[in-house]
Amino acid sequence: MCCDLKRRFLLLYATQKGQAKAIAEEIWQQAGAHGLEADMHCISEMDKYNLETEKDPVVIVISTTGTGDPPDTARKFVKKIRDTTLPPDHFAHLQYGLLGLGDSEYTFFCNGGKTVDRRLQELGAQHFYDTGLADDCVGLELVVDPWIDGLWLALEEAFLLQKEKEGMSSDAVSSSLSAAPYVGHELNLSSEVQNLKLEDERVRSADVLTQKLVDIHLVASARDYCEPSLVHSVPPVSQSALNIPALPPEYIEVQFQDAHGENPHLSSLISEGTTFEVPVTKAVQLTREDAIKTALLLELDIADTVFDYQPGDAFCVICPNNVSEVEELLHILGLSEKGEHFVCVKVKQGTKKKGAAHPQHIPERSTLKFILTWCLEIRAIPKKAFLRALVECTSDAGEKRRLQELCSRQGASDYTRFIRDSNVCLLDLLHAFPSCKPSLNLLIEHLPKLQARSYSASSSNLHQPGKLCFVFNIVEFPACPARPVSRKGVCTGWLAKLVAPLLHPNKNTLDTKGESSSTEKISIFARPNNTFHLPADPSVPFMMVGPGTGISPFIGFLQHRQKLREDHTDWEFGETWLFFGCRHQDRDYLFKQVYYLACFIENGTLTHLEVCFSRDSSTAEVAPPKYVQDVIRLYAKEVARVLLKERGYFYVCGDKKHMADGVSDAVADILSMEMEVDRLEAMKILAMLREAKRYLQDVWS
Ligand code: FAD
C-alpha cells in the first residue's frame, strides 16, 4: 500500500550564511534513504514553487540575521505572506514543518523562523510536525539532529493523512499507519539538551553505522585515565558503540590545468550587488597599546565611485584568508607545487548526491590558491558531516575512532566542547590528527563560502563627502589546547596587517593634516539597513547607547547632525543623548579626543554625553555606574520623557547580547516605574516602540 502513496515534499530553505542550506541539503539527502522525494528550492526562487496550490507537505528551514530579521533571501517571501489583504484561510490547504535557526546571543532568537511560522499559522496553515528552534550558541545540532530524525515519521503520517483526504479507503490508511514505525512526535523542540535523549531505535536512518565495540579497544585502554581533549576520549564515549552519520557522497571532481590565464575578479564572487574597490586613506588606532582589545578606525575613499550610504547603514568587506594558513593547507594537502595551477571544478559523473550542483561560490576556473584564499571559509568550524568524511581519509586507527566519536551522537558534548566552543578549524584538526589527509574535492564539498564581513559606517557622507569610515576591534583567538597558536579574526586580522604601515601608534587622534600615500585597496559592497537611521524629523529628540565599538554608527549620526545644523541654522533640532561605556577611561575610550565627542558637545550637536568605565577603580563614596544600562537607570525621567512624551527615538548598538538585553531591561523598568504600570505592561509598551521603529537595535557578536 505504501508504495502507492505520493511521497514528494517541498523543501524550502532561507539561508544567510549557508547553514540553513546545508541543513536542507542534509534533509534532501536523507529523504532519498527514506524513499521520499524532496523538491528543494531556495525560498527566494518563487517561480519554482507555489504555496498557494501546494498540496504536499512543506518543510522550511530558515535562519535569522543578527537583527532578528529573516535572511535576505526570504525578504520577498515574507513580504508576500505579510500582505494584510490575505484571508485567514489563505493557506488552509497547507501542512508544514518549520526548523528555525538562530543564536540566543542575540535578542531576537530565531525570529526569522518565528515570524514565518506565526504568519503561516495566521493564514490557516497546519503544522504536520512541531517547529524546531535550533540555537547556534549551544550547537545547532542539539535540535537539528533529533528534529530531522523525527521528521521522517511525521512526513509518513502527513502523506497518509493526505491520501486519506484524497479519498483513499480509511482501512488501508489505518493499516499502513499501524505498519509504520511509531514515534511520539509531540516533540518540544526548543534548544534543550533533553532533545538529545530522543533515541528511538526505530527511526534510525538506514545509513547510520553502528560502530562495534571491538574497535574501541584499539584506542581506549591507554586513554581511559586521561582528561578528555580534542584527540582523547574517556568513558563512556570511549567505550560506547557509536551512531555516526551516513557518509556524505562525494560529488566534486577537481582537474588541474595549465598555469595560464587570469583569476576571476572579486566582484564575480558576490551576488548581493555591485562591489567597489576603494583605497584605504587613513588608519587610526583608537585604543592605547595596553587596552584589552585593539580598536581601529579606517577611512576609505569612495569619491570615485557611486557607492552611497546613510549614517546607520552597514556595508560588507570582502576579505581573504590568511596567506600562511593557505600555504599550510596546501602543504598538508601535498599541493604546495600546484597553488598557482588553474583548477576546473566539476560535478562528479554518477555521484549519489541528489541534485549535486557546482558550488556557486567556486569559480568555473581559477587557481587553487585563489579558491583557498577568496572562496572557502577555511576557518569554519567543521560540521559533523565533514568530520564523518574526514574519517575516511584517516589512516591511524586511534585517530579514526576519535573522529568517529566527535561526529557521533554519543560524542555530541565532546563535539560541542572541543570543536565548537574551542573554535577549532580544519587546520587545527589536521594538526591534531596528522594521519588525516583529505583530498581537495572534500574541502570544496564541505567548507562553506567565505563570507564578506559587515561593518557599520562610522561617518556621514554629508559631513565627509567621498569618505566612508568604520571602526572594528581586532578579534583575537588565544591559544588553547586544541589550538596551539593564537589567531586573529579572518577579516579584522587581515585589515590590521594591511593597514599597519598607515597606523599612528599610541595616538588617539585623527591626523587631519595630510592625505596618506597608501595604495592599499579593499573591496566593499553595500548592505543597507532600512531602519537604523536618524529620525526623519530633526526636531525629534533621540538617545544613543553605544558602548565599545557600538559607538561607531553614532559618530556618523552626530557628524550628519552637525552638518545639518551648520547648513540649516533656522531648523529646530531635538536633544541628542549618547551613553558610552568602556573598560578604562585612559585606554579604550574611543573618540575621546577633541576631534570628536568633546567637539560635538562644544558645538551643541550632542546635548548630553554620559560615560562609564567598567574596570576603573573609584575612590568615590558611592561607586559610579559601571555599565551603560546602569547609567540609563540614573536618567529614568529623561528616558521616559524622550520616548513617551516627545515621541523620540532610542538606538542601541554594540557587540553583546548581554548589553542589549541589559539596556532593554533597564528601559522596561523605567517605563514600568515612570508610567506606574506592571512589568508586563511595560514590556508591551517596549514591544510597541520596537514595532514603531522608535526603539532600534544594531547588535553583533
Ligand atoms: P572571524 O574570523 O569571523 O571570527 C569571529 C567569530 O569568532 C565570531 O563568531 C565570534 O563569536 C568568535 N570569536 C571572537 N573572539 C573570539 C575568541 N577570543 N575566542 C573564540 N571565539 C571568538 N564589527 C565591528 O567590529 N564593528 C562594526 O561596526 C560591526 N558592524 C557590524 C554590522 C553588522 C550588520 C554585522 C552583522 C556585524 C558587524 N560587525 C561589526 C561584526 C563583523 O562583521 C565581524 O563579525 C567581526 O569584525 C569579526 O570578523 P573577523 O573575520 O575578524 O572574525
PDB file of C-alpha atoms in Angstrom, residues 212-455:
ATOM      1  CA  LYS A 212      31.223  -2.151  17.087  1.00  0.00           C
ATOM      2  CA  LEU A 213      32.855  -2.180  20.474  1.00  0.00           C
ATOM      3  CA  VAL A 214      35.687  -4.196  19.041  1.00  0.00           C
ATOM      4  CA  ASP A 215      37.230  -1.032  17.557  1.00  0.00           C
ATOM      5  CA  ILE A 216      37.255   0.673  20.875  1.00  0.00           C
ATOM      6  CA  HIS A 217      39.971  -1.479  22.315  1.00  0.00           C
ATOM      7  CA  LEU A 218      42.376  -0.152  19.731  1.00  0.00           C
ATOM      8  CA  VAL A 219      42.479   3.172  21.438  1.00  0.00           C
ATOM      9  CA  ALA A 220      40.665   3.141  24.695  1.00  0.00           C
ATOM     10  CA  SER A 221      42.893   1.425  27.201  1.00  0.00           C
ATOM     11  CA  ALA A 222      45.686   3.997  27.477  1.00  0.00           C
ATOM     12  CA  ARG A 223      43.303   6.918  27.381  1.00  0.00           C
ATOM     13  CA  ASP A 224      40.685   5.937  29.849  1.00  0.00           C
ATOM     14  CA  TYR A 225      42.534   7.599  32.658  1.00  0.00           C
ATOM     15  CA  CYS A 226      43.244  10.871  30.838  1.00  0.00           C
ATOM     16  CA  GLU A 227      41.245  14.035  30.743  1.00  0.00           C
ATOM     17  CA  PRO A 228      39.200  14.183  27.561  1.00  0.00           C
ATOM     18  CA  SER A 229      40.503  16.501  24.852  1.00  0.00           C
ATOM     19  CA  LEU A 230      40.149  17.030  21.143  1.00  0.00           C
ATOM     20  CA  VAL A 231      42.211  13.904  20.482  1.00  0.00           C
ATOM     21  CA  HIS A 232      41.473  11.827  23.590  1.00  0.00           C
ATOM     22  CA  SER A 233      38.205  10.411  24.812  1.00  0.00           C
ATOM     23  CA  VAL A 234      37.263   8.863  28.123  1.00  0.00           C
ATOM     24  CA  PRO A 235      34.406   6.574  29.127  1.00  0.00           C
ATOM     25  CA  PRO A 236      31.558   6.419  28.468  1.00  0.00           C
ATOM     26  CA  VAL A 237      32.229   7.851  24.983  1.00  0.00           C
ATOM     27  CA  SER A 238      35.410   5.833  24.512  1.00  0.00           C
ATOM     28  CA  GLN A 239      33.565   2.623  25.321  1.00  0.00           C
ATOM     29  CA  SER A 240      30.324   3.232  23.503  1.00  0.00           C
ATOM     30  CA  ALA A 241      29.051   1.786  20.325  1.00  0.00           C
ATOM     31  CA  LEU A 242      28.638   4.838  18.126  1.00  0.00           C
ATOM     32  CA  ASN A 243      25.847   6.124  15.978  1.00  0.00           C
ATOM     33  CA  ILE A 244      27.645   8.073  13.344  1.00  0.00           C
ATOM     34  CA  PRO A 245      26.086   9.938  10.447  1.00  0.00           C
ATOM     35  CA  ALA A 246      25.883   8.454   6.995  1.00  0.00           C
ATOM     36  CA  LEU A 247      28.923   9.100   4.844  1.00  0.00           C
ATOM     37  CA  PRO A 248      28.032  12.032   2.580  1.00  0.00           C
ATOM     38  CA  PRO A 249      28.522  11.005  -1.049  1.00  0.00           C
ATOM     39  CA  GLU A 250      31.374  12.800  -2.806  1.00  0.00           C
ATOM     40  CA  TYR A 251      30.209  14.954  -5.656  1.00  0.00           C
ATOM     41  CA  ILE A 252      33.050  17.216  -6.724  1.00  0.00           C
ATOM     42  CA  GLU A 253      35.785  16.438  -9.193  1.00  0.00           C
ATOM     43  CA  VAL A 254      38.829  18.665  -9.487  1.00  0.00           C
ATOM     44  CA  GLN A 255      41.042  18.734 -12.555  1.00  0.00           C
ATOM     45  CA  PHE A 256      44.325  20.622 -12.673  1.00  0.00           C
ATOM     46  CA  GLN A 257      45.050  22.609 -15.782  1.00  0.00           C
ATOM     47  CA  ASP A 258      47.913  24.651 -17.207  1.00  0.00           C
ATOM     48  CA  ALA A 259      49.151  27.574 -15.149  1.00  0.00           C
ATOM     49  CA  HIS A 260      47.897  30.146 -17.626  1.00  0.00           C
ATOM     50  CA  GLY A 261      45.162  32.719 -17.521  1.00  0.00           C
ATOM     51  CA  GLU A 262      43.742  35.146 -15.024  1.00  0.00           C
ATOM     52  CA  ASN A 263      41.787  34.645 -11.872  1.00  0.00           C
ATOM     53  CA  PRO A 264      38.234  35.986 -11.845  1.00  0.00           C
ATOM     54  CA  HIS A 265      37.573  39.452 -10.483  1.00  0.00           C
ATOM     55  CA  LEU A 266      36.449  39.531  -6.857  1.00  0.00           C
ATOM     56  CA  SER A 267      33.192  41.137  -7.899  1.00  0.00           C
ATOM     57  CA  SER A 268      32.232  37.899  -9.646  1.00  0.00           C
ATOM     58  CA  LEU A 269      32.174  36.184  -6.226  1.00  0.00           C
ATOM     59  CA  ILE A 270      29.453  38.491  -4.934  1.00  0.00           C
ATOM     60  CA  SER A 271      25.826  38.108  -5.891  1.00  0.00           C
ATOM     61  CA  GLU A 272      24.484  40.685  -3.431  1.00  0.00           C
ATOM     62  CA  GLY A 273      25.216  43.788  -5.517  1.00  0.00           C
ATOM     63  CA  THR A 274      27.892  45.967  -7.037  1.00  0.00           C
ATOM     64  CA  THR A 275      31.334  45.814  -5.484  1.00  0.00           C
ATOM     65  CA  PHE A 276      33.716  48.753  -5.241  1.00  0.00           C
ATOM     66  CA  GLU A 277      37.467  48.577  -4.912  1.00  0.00           C
ATOM     67  CA  VAL A 278      38.415  51.564  -2.793  1.00  0.00           C
ATOM     68  CA  PRO A 279      41.657  52.868  -1.276  1.00  0.00           C
ATOM     69  CA  VAL A 280      42.196  52.935   2.465  1.00  0.00           C
ATOM     70  CA  THR A 281      43.227  56.519   3.096  1.00  0.00           C
ATOM     71  CA  LYS A 282      43.644  56.525   6.851  1.00  0.00           C
ATOM     72  CA  ALA A 283      44.014  54.137   9.734  1.00  0.00           C
ATOM     73  CA  VAL A 284      43.896  55.200  13.358  1.00  0.00           C
ATOM     74  CA  GLN A 285      44.310  53.106  16.449  1.00  0.00           C
ATOM     75  CA  LEU A 286      41.609  54.307  18.814  1.00  0.00           C
ATOM     76  CA  THR A 287      42.842  52.364  21.821  1.00  0.00           C
ATOM     77  CA  ARG A 288      46.043  52.565  23.810  1.00  0.00           C
ATOM     78  CA  GLU A 289      48.603  49.768  23.479  1.00  0.00           C
ATOM     79  CA  ASP A 290      47.660  48.365  26.899  1.00  0.00           C
ATOM     80  CA  ALA A 291      43.924  48.116  26.160  1.00  0.00           C
ATOM     81  CA  ILE A 292      42.485  44.592  26.258  1.00  0.00           C
ATOM     82  CA  LYS A 293      41.089  44.943  22.739  1.00  0.00           C
ATOM     83  CA  THR A 294      42.584  46.958  19.920  1.00  0.00           C
ATOM     84  CA  ALA A 295      40.091  49.141  18.052  1.00  0.00           C
ATOM     85  CA  LEU A 296      40.978  50.600  14.669  1.00  0.00           C
ATOM     86  CA  LEU A 297      39.251  53.231  12.604  1.00  0.00           C
ATOM     87  CA  LEU A 298      39.732  53.024   8.841  1.00  0.00           C
ATOM     88  CA  GLU A 299      38.813  55.675   6.331  1.00  0.00           C
ATOM     89  CA  LEU A 300      38.018  54.658   2.754  1.00  0.00           C
ATOM     90  CA  ASP A 301      37.991  56.929  -0.241  1.00  0.00           C
ATOM     91  CA  ILE A 302      34.748  56.372  -2.145  1.00  0.00           C
ATOM     92  CA  ALA A 303      34.874  59.649  -4.075  1.00  0.00           C
ATOM     93  CA  ASP A 304      35.485  57.970  -7.431  1.00  0.00           C
ATOM     94  CA  THR A 305      32.626  55.536  -7.010  1.00  0.00           C
ATOM     95  CA  VAL A 306      28.843  55.671  -6.958  1.00  0.00           C
ATOM     96  CA  PHE A 307      28.815  53.926  -3.578  1.00  0.00           C
ATOM     97  CA  ASP A 308      26.230  55.702  -1.464  1.00  0.00           C
ATOM     98  CA  TYR A 309      25.225  55.252   2.152  1.00  0.00           C
ATOM     99  CA  GLN A 310      23.375  56.853   5.019  1.00  0.00           C
ATOM    100  CA  PRO A 311      24.622  57.030   8.595  1.00  0.00           C
ATOM    101  CA  GLY A 312      23.435  53.822  10.257  1.00  0.00           C
ATOM    102  CA  ASP A 313      23.979  51.697   7.147  1.00  0.00           C
ATOM    103  CA  ALA A 314      26.333  48.767   7.243  1.00  0.00           C
ATOM    104  CA  PHE A 315      28.460  47.574   4.350  1.00  0.00           C
ATOM    105  CA  CYS A 316      30.443  44.431   3.628  1.00  0.00           C
ATOM    106  CA  VAL A 317      34.188  43.977   3.264  1.00  0.00           C
ATOM    107  CA  ILE A 318      35.415  41.158   1.027  1.00  0.00           C
ATOM    108  CA  CYS A 319      38.316  39.572   2.885  1.00  0.00           C
ATOM    109  CA  PRO A 320      40.812  36.826   2.073  1.00  0.00           C
ATOM    110  CA  ASN A 321      42.017  34.003   4.264  1.00  0.00           C
ATOM    111  CA  ASN A 322      45.365  34.319   5.974  1.00  0.00           C
ATOM    112  CA  VAL A 323      48.211  33.713   3.477  1.00  0.00           C
ATOM    113  CA  SER A 324      50.256  31.446   5.729  1.00  0.00           C
ATOM    114  CA  GLU A 325      47.207  29.358   6.609  1.00  0.00           C
ATOM    115  CA  VAL A 326      46.545  28.861   2.899  1.00  0.00           C
ATOM    116  CA  GLU A 327      50.209  27.833   2.385  1.00  0.00           C
ATOM    117  CA  GLU A 328      49.988  25.446   5.323  1.00  0.00           C
ATOM    118  CA  LEU A 329      46.844  23.880   3.954  1.00  0.00           C
ATOM    119  CA  LEU A 330      48.456  23.445   0.534  1.00  0.00           C
ATOM    120  CA  HIS A 331      51.408  21.790   2.231  1.00  0.00           C
ATOM    121  CA  ILE A 332      49.240  19.364   4.197  1.00  0.00           C
ATOM    122  CA  LEU A 333      47.240  18.543   1.083  1.00  0.00           C
ATOM    123  CA  GLY A 334      50.540  17.828  -0.695  1.00  0.00           C
ATOM    124  CA  LEU A 335      49.671  20.515  -3.239  1.00  0.00           C
ATOM    125  CA  SER A 336      52.288  23.189  -2.498  1.00  0.00           C
ATOM    126  CA  GLU A 337      53.596  22.980  -6.043  1.00  0.00           C
ATOM    127  CA  LYS A 338      50.153  23.382  -7.523  1.00  0.00           C
ATOM    128  CA  GLY A 339      48.992  26.555  -5.805  1.00  0.00           C
ATOM    129  CA  GLU A 340      49.262  28.629  -8.969  1.00  0.00           C
ATOM    130  CA  HIS A 341      47.728  25.953 -11.180  1.00  0.00           C
ATOM    131  CA  PHE A 342      44.288  26.538 -12.546  1.00  0.00           C
ATOM    132  CA  VAL A 343      41.703  24.084 -11.449  1.00  0.00           C
ATOM    133  CA  CYS A 344      38.476  23.162 -13.073  1.00  0.00           C
ATOM    134  CA  VAL A 345      35.790  22.152 -10.599  1.00  0.00           C
ATOM    135  CA  LYS A 346      33.051  19.870 -11.881  1.00  0.00           C
ATOM    136  CA  VAL A 347      30.267  17.744 -10.516  1.00  0.00           C
ATOM    137  CA  LYS A 348      31.362  14.096 -10.410  1.00  0.00           C
ATOM    138  CA  GLN A 349      29.640  11.985 -13.004  1.00  0.00           C
ATOM    139  CA  GLY A 350      27.363   9.410 -11.436  1.00  0.00           C
ATOM    140  CA  THR A 351      27.569  10.911  -7.956  1.00  0.00           C
ATOM    141  CA  LYS A 352      24.997   9.639  -5.484  1.00  0.00           C
ATOM    142  CA  LYS A 353      24.451  13.100  -4.056  1.00  0.00           C
ATOM    143  CA  LYS A 354      20.999  14.177  -5.051  1.00  0.00           C
ATOM    144  CA  GLY A 355      20.797  17.333  -7.096  1.00  0.00           C
ATOM    145  CA  ALA A 356      24.567  17.788  -6.890  1.00  0.00           C
ATOM    146  CA  ALA A 357      25.450  21.150  -8.384  1.00  0.00           C
ATOM    147  CA  HIS A 358      28.560  23.182  -8.941  1.00  0.00           C
ATOM    148  CA  PRO A 359      29.039  25.239  -5.744  1.00  0.00           C
ATOM    149  CA  GLN A 360      28.088  28.796  -6.638  1.00  0.00           C
ATOM    150  CA  HIS A 361      30.960  30.292  -4.670  1.00  0.00           C
ATOM    151  CA  ILE A 362      33.628  28.392  -6.622  1.00  0.00           C
ATOM    152  CA  PRO A 363      34.570  29.911  -9.987  1.00  0.00           C
ATOM    153  CA  GLU A 364      34.424  27.626 -13.007  1.00  0.00           C
ATOM    154  CA  ARG A 365      38.116  28.222 -13.499  1.00  0.00           C
ATOM    155  CA  SER A 366      40.623  29.797 -11.080  1.00  0.00           C
ATOM    156  CA  THR A 367      43.885  28.882  -9.397  1.00  0.00           C
ATOM    157  CA  LEU A 368      43.944  26.595  -6.423  1.00  0.00           C
ATOM    158  CA  LYS A 369      45.350  29.414  -4.289  1.00  0.00           C
ATOM    159  CA  PHE A 370      42.532  31.710  -5.371  1.00  0.00           C
ATOM    160  CA  ILE A 371      39.936  29.177  -4.224  1.00  0.00           C
ATOM    161  CA  LEU A 372      41.602  28.651  -0.855  1.00  0.00           C
ATOM    162  CA  THR A 373      42.207  32.374  -0.390  1.00  0.00           C
ATOM    163  CA  TRP A 374      38.974  34.002  -1.531  1.00  0.00           C
ATOM    164  CA  CYS A 375      36.261  31.380  -1.818  1.00  0.00           C
ATOM    165  CA  LEU A 376      36.327  28.915   1.090  1.00  0.00           C
ATOM    166  CA  GLU A 377      35.890  29.750   4.775  1.00  0.00           C
ATOM    167  CA  ILE A 378      38.889  27.646   5.830  1.00  0.00           C
ATOM    168  CA  ARG A 379      38.395  28.795   9.444  1.00  0.00           C
ATOM    169  CA  ALA A 380      34.848  27.459   9.550  1.00  0.00           C
ATOM    170  CA  ILE A 381      34.107  25.154  12.451  1.00  0.00           C
ATOM    171  CA  PRO A 382      33.922  21.727  10.776  1.00  0.00           C
ATOM    172  CA  LYS A 383      30.424  20.286  10.724  1.00  0.00           C
ATOM    173  CA  LYS A 384      29.779  16.705  11.770  1.00  0.00           C
ATOM    174  CA  ALA A 385      29.263  15.637   8.153  1.00  0.00           C
ATOM    175  CA  PHE A 386      32.735  16.955   7.378  1.00  0.00           C
ATOM    176  CA  LEU A 387      34.221  15.032  10.321  1.00  0.00           C
ATOM    177  CA  ARG A 388      32.446  11.954   9.042  1.00  0.00           C
ATOM    178  CA  ALA A 389      34.021  12.417   5.619  1.00  0.00           C
ATOM    179  CA  LEU A 390      37.444  13.017   7.218  1.00  0.00           C
ATOM    180  CA  VAL A 391      37.216   9.621   8.949  1.00  0.00           C
ATOM    181  CA  GLU A 392      37.592   8.015   5.522  1.00  0.00           C
ATOM    182  CA  CYS A 393      40.844   9.898   4.836  1.00  0.00           C
ATOM    183  CA  THR A 394      42.467   8.991   8.153  1.00  0.00           C
ATOM    184  CA  SER A 395      44.826   6.034   8.312  1.00  0.00           C
ATOM    185  CA  ASP A 396      45.602   5.810  12.047  1.00  0.00           C
ATOM    186  CA  ALA A 397      43.022   3.626  13.813  1.00  0.00           C
ATOM    187  CA  GLY A 398      43.048   5.690  17.021  1.00  0.00           C
ATOM    188  CA  GLU A 399      42.601   8.977  15.169  1.00  0.00           C
ATOM    189  CA  LYS A 400      39.860   7.421  13.089  1.00  0.00           C
ATOM    190  CA  ARG A 401      37.969   6.329  16.169  1.00  0.00           C
ATOM    191  CA  ARG A 402      38.252   9.749  17.790  1.00  0.00           C
ATOM    192  CA  LEU A 403      36.926  11.452  14.659  1.00  0.00           C
ATOM    193  CA  GLN A 404      34.067   8.962  14.619  1.00  0.00           C
ATOM    194  CA  GLU A 405      33.324   9.785  18.238  1.00  0.00           C
ATOM    195  CA  LEU A 406      33.334  13.500  17.555  1.00  0.00           C
ATOM    196  CA  CYS A 407      30.708  13.179  14.843  1.00  0.00           C
ATOM    197  CA  SER A 408      28.644  10.564  16.672  1.00  0.00           C
ATOM    198  CA  ARG A 409      25.580  11.096  18.763  1.00  0.00           C
ATOM    199  CA  GLN A 410      27.395   9.715  21.788  1.00  0.00           C
ATOM    200  CA  GLY A 411      30.183  12.264  21.299  1.00  0.00           C
ATOM    201  CA  ALA A 412      27.861  15.264  20.936  1.00  0.00           C
ATOM    202  CA  SER A 413      29.070  17.020  24.048  1.00  0.00           C
ATOM    203  CA  ASP A 414      32.719  16.376  23.116  1.00  0.00           C
ATOM    204  CA  TYR A 415      31.990  17.936  19.731  1.00  0.00           C
ATOM    205  CA  THR A 416      30.488  20.983  21.402  1.00  0.00           C
ATOM    206  CA  ARG A 417      33.305  21.309  23.907  1.00  0.00           C
ATOM    207  CA  PHE A 418      36.377  20.512  21.837  1.00  0.00           C
ATOM    208  CA  ILE A 419      35.345  21.679  18.393  1.00  0.00           C
ATOM    209  CA  ARG A 420      32.535  24.162  18.521  1.00  0.00           C
ATOM    210  CA  ASP A 421      33.266  26.065  21.709  1.00  0.00           C
ATOM    211  CA  SER A 422      37.015  25.915  21.069  1.00  0.00           C
ATOM    212  CA  ASN A 423      36.520  27.455  17.622  1.00  0.00           C
ATOM    213  CA  VAL A 424      38.548  24.656  16.060  1.00  0.00           C
ATOM    214  CA  CYS A 425      39.075  24.907  12.316  1.00  0.00           C
ATOM    215  CA  LEU A 426      40.171  22.439   9.650  1.00  0.00           C
ATOM    216  CA  LEU A 427      43.868  23.250  10.104  1.00  0.00           C
ATOM    217  CA  ASP A 428      43.632  22.605  13.843  1.00  0.00           C
ATOM    218  CA  LEU A 429      42.069  19.225  13.079  1.00  0.00           C
ATOM    219  CA  LEU A 430      44.706  18.332  10.528  1.00  0.00           C
ATOM    220  CA  HIS A 431      47.403  19.113  13.087  1.00  0.00           C
ATOM    221  CA  ALA A 432      45.658  17.144  15.795  1.00  0.00           C
ATOM    222  CA  PHE A 433      45.019  14.180  13.507  1.00  0.00           C
ATOM    223  CA  PRO A 434      48.173  14.009  11.380  1.00  0.00           C
ATOM    224  CA  SER A 435      47.217  10.834   9.556  1.00  0.00           C
ATOM    225  CA  CYS A 436      44.156  12.596   8.133  1.00  0.00           C
ATOM    226  CA  LYS A 437      44.902  13.530   4.529  1.00  0.00           C
ATOM    227  CA  PRO A 438      41.771  14.890   2.878  1.00  0.00           C
ATOM    228  CA  SER A 439      41.505  15.453  -0.829  1.00  0.00           C
ATOM    229  CA  LEU A 440      40.910  18.865  -2.320  1.00  0.00           C
ATOM    230  CA  ASN A 441      37.456  17.908  -3.542  1.00  0.00           C
ATOM    231  CA  LEU A 442      36.420  17.103   0.035  1.00  0.00           C
ATOM    232  CA  LEU A 443      37.383  20.611   1.141  1.00  0.00           C
ATOM    233  CA  ILE A 444      35.366  22.141  -1.668  1.00  0.00           C
ATOM    234  CA  GLU A 445      32.401  19.955  -0.765  1.00  0.00           C
ATOM    235  CA  HIS A 446      32.448  20.728   2.938  1.00  0.00           C
ATOM    236  CA  LEU A 447      33.917  24.166   3.561  1.00  0.00           C
ATOM    237  CA  PRO A 448      31.309  26.927   3.313  1.00  0.00           C
ATOM    238  CA  LYS A 449      31.575  30.080   1.297  1.00  0.00           C
ATOM    239  CA  LEU A 450      33.980  32.651   2.697  1.00  0.00           C
ATOM    240  CA  GLN A 451      31.596  35.382   3.814  1.00  0.00           C
ATOM    241  CA  ALA A 452      32.245  39.074   3.439  1.00  0.00           C
ATOM    242  CA  ARG A 453      32.165  40.752   6.879  1.00  0.00           C
ATOM    243  CA  SER A 454      29.722  43.547   7.732  1.00  0.00           C
ATOM    244  CA  TYR A 455      30.700  46.851   9.334  1.00  0.00           C
TER     245      TYR A 455
END
